[in-house]
Short mmCIF file of C-alpha atoms in Angstrom, two decimals:
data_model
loop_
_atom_site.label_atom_id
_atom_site.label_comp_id
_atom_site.label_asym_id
_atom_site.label_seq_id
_atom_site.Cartn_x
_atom_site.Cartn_y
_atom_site.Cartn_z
CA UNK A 1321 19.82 6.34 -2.40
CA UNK A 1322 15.86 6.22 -2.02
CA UNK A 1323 15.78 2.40 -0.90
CA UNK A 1324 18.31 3.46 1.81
CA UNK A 1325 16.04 6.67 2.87
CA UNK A 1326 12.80 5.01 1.95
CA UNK A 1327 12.40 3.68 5.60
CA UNK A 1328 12.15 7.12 6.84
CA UNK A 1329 9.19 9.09 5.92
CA UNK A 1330 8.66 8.79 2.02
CA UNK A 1331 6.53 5.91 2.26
CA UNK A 1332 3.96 7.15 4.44
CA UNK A 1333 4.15 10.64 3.48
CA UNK A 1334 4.55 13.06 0.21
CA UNK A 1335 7.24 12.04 -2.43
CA UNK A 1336 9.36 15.29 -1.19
CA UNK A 1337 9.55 14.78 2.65
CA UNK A 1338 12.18 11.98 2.82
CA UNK A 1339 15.10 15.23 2.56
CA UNK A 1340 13.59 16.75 5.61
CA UNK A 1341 14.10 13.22 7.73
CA UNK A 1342 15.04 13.81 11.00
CA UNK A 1343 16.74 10.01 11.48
CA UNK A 1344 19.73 10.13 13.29
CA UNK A 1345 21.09 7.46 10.29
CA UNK A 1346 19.29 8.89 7.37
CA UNK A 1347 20.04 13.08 6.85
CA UNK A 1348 23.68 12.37 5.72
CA UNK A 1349 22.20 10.63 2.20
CA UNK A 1350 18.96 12.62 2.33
CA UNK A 1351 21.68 16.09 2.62
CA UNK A 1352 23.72 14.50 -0.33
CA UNK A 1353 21.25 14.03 -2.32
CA UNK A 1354 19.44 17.07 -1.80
CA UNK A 1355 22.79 18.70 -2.60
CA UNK A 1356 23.98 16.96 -5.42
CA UNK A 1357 20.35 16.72 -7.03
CA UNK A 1358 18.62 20.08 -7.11
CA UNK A 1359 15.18 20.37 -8.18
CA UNK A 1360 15.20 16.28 -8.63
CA UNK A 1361 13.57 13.37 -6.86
CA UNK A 1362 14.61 10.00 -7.27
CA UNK A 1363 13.69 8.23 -10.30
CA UNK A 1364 11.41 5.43 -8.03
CA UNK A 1365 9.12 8.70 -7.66
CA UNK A 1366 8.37 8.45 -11.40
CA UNK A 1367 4.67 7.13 -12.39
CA UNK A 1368 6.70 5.69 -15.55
CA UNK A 1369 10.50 4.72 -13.93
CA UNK A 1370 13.46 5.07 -16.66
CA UNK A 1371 16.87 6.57 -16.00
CA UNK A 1372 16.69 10.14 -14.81
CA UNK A 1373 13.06 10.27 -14.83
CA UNK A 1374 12.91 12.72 -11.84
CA UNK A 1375 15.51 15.19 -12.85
CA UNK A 1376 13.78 18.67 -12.33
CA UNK A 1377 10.61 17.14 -11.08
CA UNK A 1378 10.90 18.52 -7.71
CA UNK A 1379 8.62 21.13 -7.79
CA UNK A 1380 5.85 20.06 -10.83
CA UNK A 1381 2.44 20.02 -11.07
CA UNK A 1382 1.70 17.28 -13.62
CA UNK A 1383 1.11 13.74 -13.03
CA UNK A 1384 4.89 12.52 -14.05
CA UNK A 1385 5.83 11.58 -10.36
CA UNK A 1386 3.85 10.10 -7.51
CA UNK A 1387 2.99 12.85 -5.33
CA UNK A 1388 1.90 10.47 -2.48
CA UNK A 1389 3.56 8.41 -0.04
CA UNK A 1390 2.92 4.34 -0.75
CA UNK A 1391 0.82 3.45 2.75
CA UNK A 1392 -1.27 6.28 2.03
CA UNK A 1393 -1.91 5.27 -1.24
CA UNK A 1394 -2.54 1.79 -0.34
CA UNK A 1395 -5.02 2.84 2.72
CA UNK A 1396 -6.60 5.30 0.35
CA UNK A 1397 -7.24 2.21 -2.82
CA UNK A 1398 -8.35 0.42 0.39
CA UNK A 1399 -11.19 2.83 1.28
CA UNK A 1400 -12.11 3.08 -2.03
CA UNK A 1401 -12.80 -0.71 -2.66
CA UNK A 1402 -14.26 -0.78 1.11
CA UNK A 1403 -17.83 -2.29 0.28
CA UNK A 1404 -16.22 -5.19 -1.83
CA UNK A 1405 -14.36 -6.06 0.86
CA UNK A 1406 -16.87 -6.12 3.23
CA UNK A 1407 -19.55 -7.58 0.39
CA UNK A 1408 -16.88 -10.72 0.06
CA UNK A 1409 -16.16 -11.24 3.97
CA UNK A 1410 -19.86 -11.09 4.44
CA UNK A 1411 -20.54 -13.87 1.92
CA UNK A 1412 -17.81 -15.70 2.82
CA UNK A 1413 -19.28 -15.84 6.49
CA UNK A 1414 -22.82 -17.11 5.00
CA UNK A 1415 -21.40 -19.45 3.47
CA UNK A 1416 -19.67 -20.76 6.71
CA UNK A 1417 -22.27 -20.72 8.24
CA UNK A 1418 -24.25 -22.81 5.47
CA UNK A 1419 -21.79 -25.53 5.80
CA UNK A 1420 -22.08 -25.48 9.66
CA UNK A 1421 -25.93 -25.63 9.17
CA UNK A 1422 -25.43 -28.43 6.10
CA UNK A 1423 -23.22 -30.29 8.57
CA UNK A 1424 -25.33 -30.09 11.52
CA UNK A 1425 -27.93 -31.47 9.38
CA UNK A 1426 -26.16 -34.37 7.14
CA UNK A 1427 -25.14 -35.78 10.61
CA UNK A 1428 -28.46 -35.61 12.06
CA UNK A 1429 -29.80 -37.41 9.01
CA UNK A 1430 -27.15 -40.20 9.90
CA UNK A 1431 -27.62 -40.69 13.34
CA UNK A 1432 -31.56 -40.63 13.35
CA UNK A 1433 -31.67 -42.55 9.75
CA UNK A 1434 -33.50 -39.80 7.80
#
């Protein structure tokens, strides 16, 4: 049911908030599965996914299921590895710019005969 409802608002939000969707095509499964699965999330929720990992996870504290939604998980790793990002554009752009430089320069050497 998840990969049906995922479009809604699990994947940018908490594990939990999918049910309360408020997509016109989306609350009939998010209402059946809230009312056939009480206390559970789905079993993509899971940090280690087997059959009926998330029955009666709903409400726990541990680390057993994924707590946040996937985009903010993914902008969050993002900030975190931030500066080598920014440390590999920034040599990639010297480097650019040594080949314009290098190629500035080789043809110079074969026009003028250096």
């Amino acid at each position: 049911y998840q990969r049906r409802v995922r479009g809604s608002s699990g994947i940018n939000a908490e594990y939990g908030d999918w049910a309360k969707s408020t997509n016109a095509s989306v609350p009939s499964l998010a209402t059946y599965w809230v009312k056939t699965h009480t206390n559970d999330v789905p079993d993509s929720c899971c940090v280690t996914n087997s059959t009926n990992c998330g029955a009666g996870k709903a409400d726990t504290t541990g680390d057993t299921i994924f707590k946040q939604g996937c985009v903010d998980a993914l902008f969050d790793w993002f900030d975190e590895k931030m500066i080598i990002f920014v440390a590999v554009v920034v040599v990639l752009l010297i480097l650019q710019l040594m080949n314009v430089c290098g190629m500035y320069l080789w043809r110079r050497c074969i026009v003028h005969g250096f």
